[in-house]
């Protein structure tokens, strides 16, 4: 935590199931998808990657640790693995976007980008959105990335590089 003292947030199986059920439905996750595992297993964000793929019967594509650390290596991994869905922290997407050449876009097979865990700066979000024109973009918010309370579906015409992205509306499974 920001104080340096860990603050555990309990995540029940019932809550995790509700989270997975809503998001697999919301982004229409199916056996045709390829979800990029962008987080280490010790990071709760990875629960979506693993359990949603089991739930939907799709493929989990796993880059190496080195590929996640460097923008250029991450770009190469995304091009080789061709994920259709990526759920990660904004800093990963910023590294990925910065590694693309001017005018270069991500593969059109990328259809859903979910981000959580930190603020996606408006200027960087606009630049990244331009690099993945076929993808739906979602800002997820909650006390942890797998304990999401609200979400905001990004409307591209509203991105101006200045205004911060709202945390959105309550997920239907929130109390």
C-alpha positions as CSV (number, residue, x, y, z in Angstrom):
1,X,0.0,0.0,0.0
2,X,0.9,3.7,-0.2
3,X,1.9,3.6,3.5
4,X,4.3,0.7,3.0
5,X,2.0,-1.6,5.1
6,X,0.2,-4.2,3.1
7,X,-3.6,-4.0,3.4
8,X,-5.2,-7.3,2.6
9,X,-8.5,-7.2,0.8
10,X,-10.4,-10.5,1.0
11,X,-11.8,-11.8,-2.3
12,X,-14.3,-14.6,-1.9
13,X,-14.9,-17.2,-4.5
14,X,-18.4,-15.9,-4.9
15,X,-17.1,-12.4,-5.6
16,X,-14.5,-13.7,-8.0
17,X,-17.2,-15.8,-9.8
18,X,-19.4,-12.7,-10.1
19,X,-16.5,-10.7,-11.5
20,X,-15.6,-13.3,-14.0
21,X,-19.2,-13.9,-15.0
22,X,-19.9,-10.3,-15.7
23,X,-16.7,-9.6,-17.6
24,X,-16.7,-12.8,-19.7
25,X,-20.2,-11.8,-20.7
26,X,-19.5,-8.0,-21.1
27,X,-16.6,-8.6,-23.5
28,X,-18.1,-11.7,-25.1
29,X,-15.2,-13.9,-24.2
30,X,-15.4,-17.2,-26.2
31,X,-13.4,-20.2,-27.3
32,X,-12.1,-18.1,-30.2
33,X,-10.3,-15.6,-28.0
34,X,-6.7,-15.5,-26.9
35,X,-6.1,-13.7,-23.6
36,X,-2.6,-12.4,-22.9
37,X,-1.4,-13.2,-19.4
38,X,0.1,-9.8,-18.5
39,X,0.5,-10.2,-14.8
40,X,2.5,-12.5,-12.6
41,X,0.5,-15.0,-10.6
42,X,1.2,-13.2,-7.3
43,X,-0.7,-10.2,-8.7
44,X,-4.5,-10.5,-8.4
45,X,-5.0,-9.1,-11.9
46,X,-3.8,-12.5,-13.2
47,X,-6.9,-14.3,-11.7
48,X,-8.9,-12.9,-14.6
49,X,-6.5,-14.2,-17.2
50,X,-6.4,-17.7,-15.9
51,X,-10.0,-18.3,-14.6
52,X,-11.8,-16.4,-17.4
53,X,-10.0,-18.5,-20.0
54,X,-11.1,-21.7,-18.2
55,X,-14.6,-20.4,-18.0
56,X,-14.8,-19.4,-21.7
57,X,-12.7,-22.2,-23.0
58,X,-10.4,-19.8,-24.8
59,X,-6.6,-19.8,-25.0
60,X,-4.2,-18.2,-22.5
61,X,-1.1,-16.9,-24.2
62,X,1.9,-16.3,-21.9
63,X,4.8,-14.1,-22.8
64,X,8.1,-14.6,-20.8
65,X,9.0,-12.3,-18.0
66,X,11.6,-10.5,-20.1
67,X,8.9,-9.8,-22.7
68,X,6.7,-8.1,-20.1
69,X,9.6,-5.9,-18.8
70,X,10.6,-4.2,-22.0
71,X,8.4,-2.2,-24.4
72,X,10.1,-3.5,-27.5
73,X,10.0,-7.2,-26.3
74,X,6.4,-6.7,-25.3
75,X,5.5,-5.4,-28.7
76,X,7.2,-8.4,-30.3
77,X,5.4,-10.8,-28.0
78,X,2.0,-9.2,-28.7
79,X,2.6,-9.4,-32.4
80,X,3.7,-13.1,-32.2
81,X,1.0,-14.2,-29.7
82,X,-1.8,-12.2,-31.3
83,X,-4.0,-11.8,-28.2
84,X,-7.6,-10.7,-28.7
85,X,-7.9,-9.5,-25.0
86,X,-5.4,-7.9,-22.7
87,X,-6.2,-6.9,-19.1
88,X,-3.3,-5.0,-17.5
89,X,-2.1,-1.9,-15.7
90,X,-1.9,1.3,-17.8
91,X,1.9,1.4,-17.5
92,X,2.1,-1.8,-19.5
93,X,0.0,-0.3,-22.2
94,X,2.1,2.9,-22.2
95,X,5.3,0.8,-22.6
96,X,3.6,-1.1,-25.4
97,X,2.4,2.0,-27.2
98,X,5.8,3.7,-26.8
99,X,7.5,0.8,-28.5
100,X,5.4,1.1,-31.7
101,X,6.9,3.0,-34.6
102,X,5.2,6.2,-35.7
103,X,1.9,5.3,-37.4
104,X,2.2,1.7,-36.4
105,X,-1.0,0.1,-34.9
106,X,-1.6,-3.1,-33.0
107,X,-3.0,-6.1,-34.8
108,X,-6.7,-5.7,-35.5
109,X,-7.3,-9.0,-33.7
110,X,-7.0,-7.1,-30.4
111,X,-10.6,-6.5,-29.6
112,X,-10.8,-5.8,-25.9
113,X,-8.4,-3.8,-23.6
114,X,-9.2,-3.6,-19.9
115,X,-7.0,-1.6,-17.5
116,X,-6.9,-1.1,-13.8
117,X,-4.6,-0.6,-10.9
118,X,-3.4,2.9,-11.6
119,X,-4.6,6.1,-13.5
120,X,-4.1,6.0,-17.3
121,X,-2.9,9.5,-17.9
122,X,-5.2,11.2,-20.5
123,X,-2.5,12.0,-23.1
124,X,-1.1,8.5,-23.0
125,X,-4.6,6.9,-23.1
126,X,-5.5,8.9,-26.2
127,X,-2.2,7.9,-27.9
128,X,-2.7,4.2,-27.0
129,X,-6.4,4.3,-28.2
130,X,-5.2,5.5,-31.6
131,X,-2.8,2.5,-31.7
132,X,-5.6,-0.1,-31.2
133,X,-8.5,1.2,-33.3
134,X,-10.4,-2.1,-33.3
135,X,-10.4,-2.7,-29.5
136,X,-13.0,-1.8,-27.0
137,X,-11.4,0.0,-24.0
138,X,-12.5,-0.3,-20.4
139,X,-11.3,1.5,-17.2
140,X,-11.9,-0.8,-14.2
141,X,-11.8,0.5,-10.7
142,X,-11.9,-1.0,-7.2
143,X,-9.9,-1.7,-4.1
144,X,-8.0,-4.4,-6.1
145,X,-8.0,-5.3,-9.8
146,X,-10.1,-8.5,-9.2
147,X,-12.4,-6.8,-6.8
148,X,-13.7,-4.3,-9.3
149,X,-16.6,-2.1,-8.2
150,X,-17.0,0.2,-11.1
151,X,-16.1,0.4,-14.8
152,X,-16.2,2.9,-17.6
153,X,-16.4,1.9,-21.3
154,X,-14.2,4.4,-23.1
155,X,-15.9,6.4,-25.8
156,X,-13.2,7.3,-28.2
157,X,-14.7,10.6,-29.4
158,X,-14.6,11.8,-25.7
159,X,-10.8,11.3,-25.5
160,X,-9.1,14.6,-25.7
161,X,-5.8,14.0,-24.0
162,X,-6.7,16.4,-21.1
163,X,-9.7,15.0,-19.2
164,X,-9.2,12.0,-16.9
165,X,-11.2,8.9,-17.5
166,X,-14.1,8.5,-15.1
167,X,-14.2,5.5,-12.8
168,X,-17.6,4.8,-14.3
169,X,-20.8,3.1,-13.1
170,X,-21.3,0.3,-10.6
171,X,-20.8,-3.2,-11.9
172,X,-24.1,-5.0,-11.6
173,X,-22.7,-7.5,-9.0
174,X,-21.6,-4.7,-6.6
175,X,-23.6,-4.4,-3.4
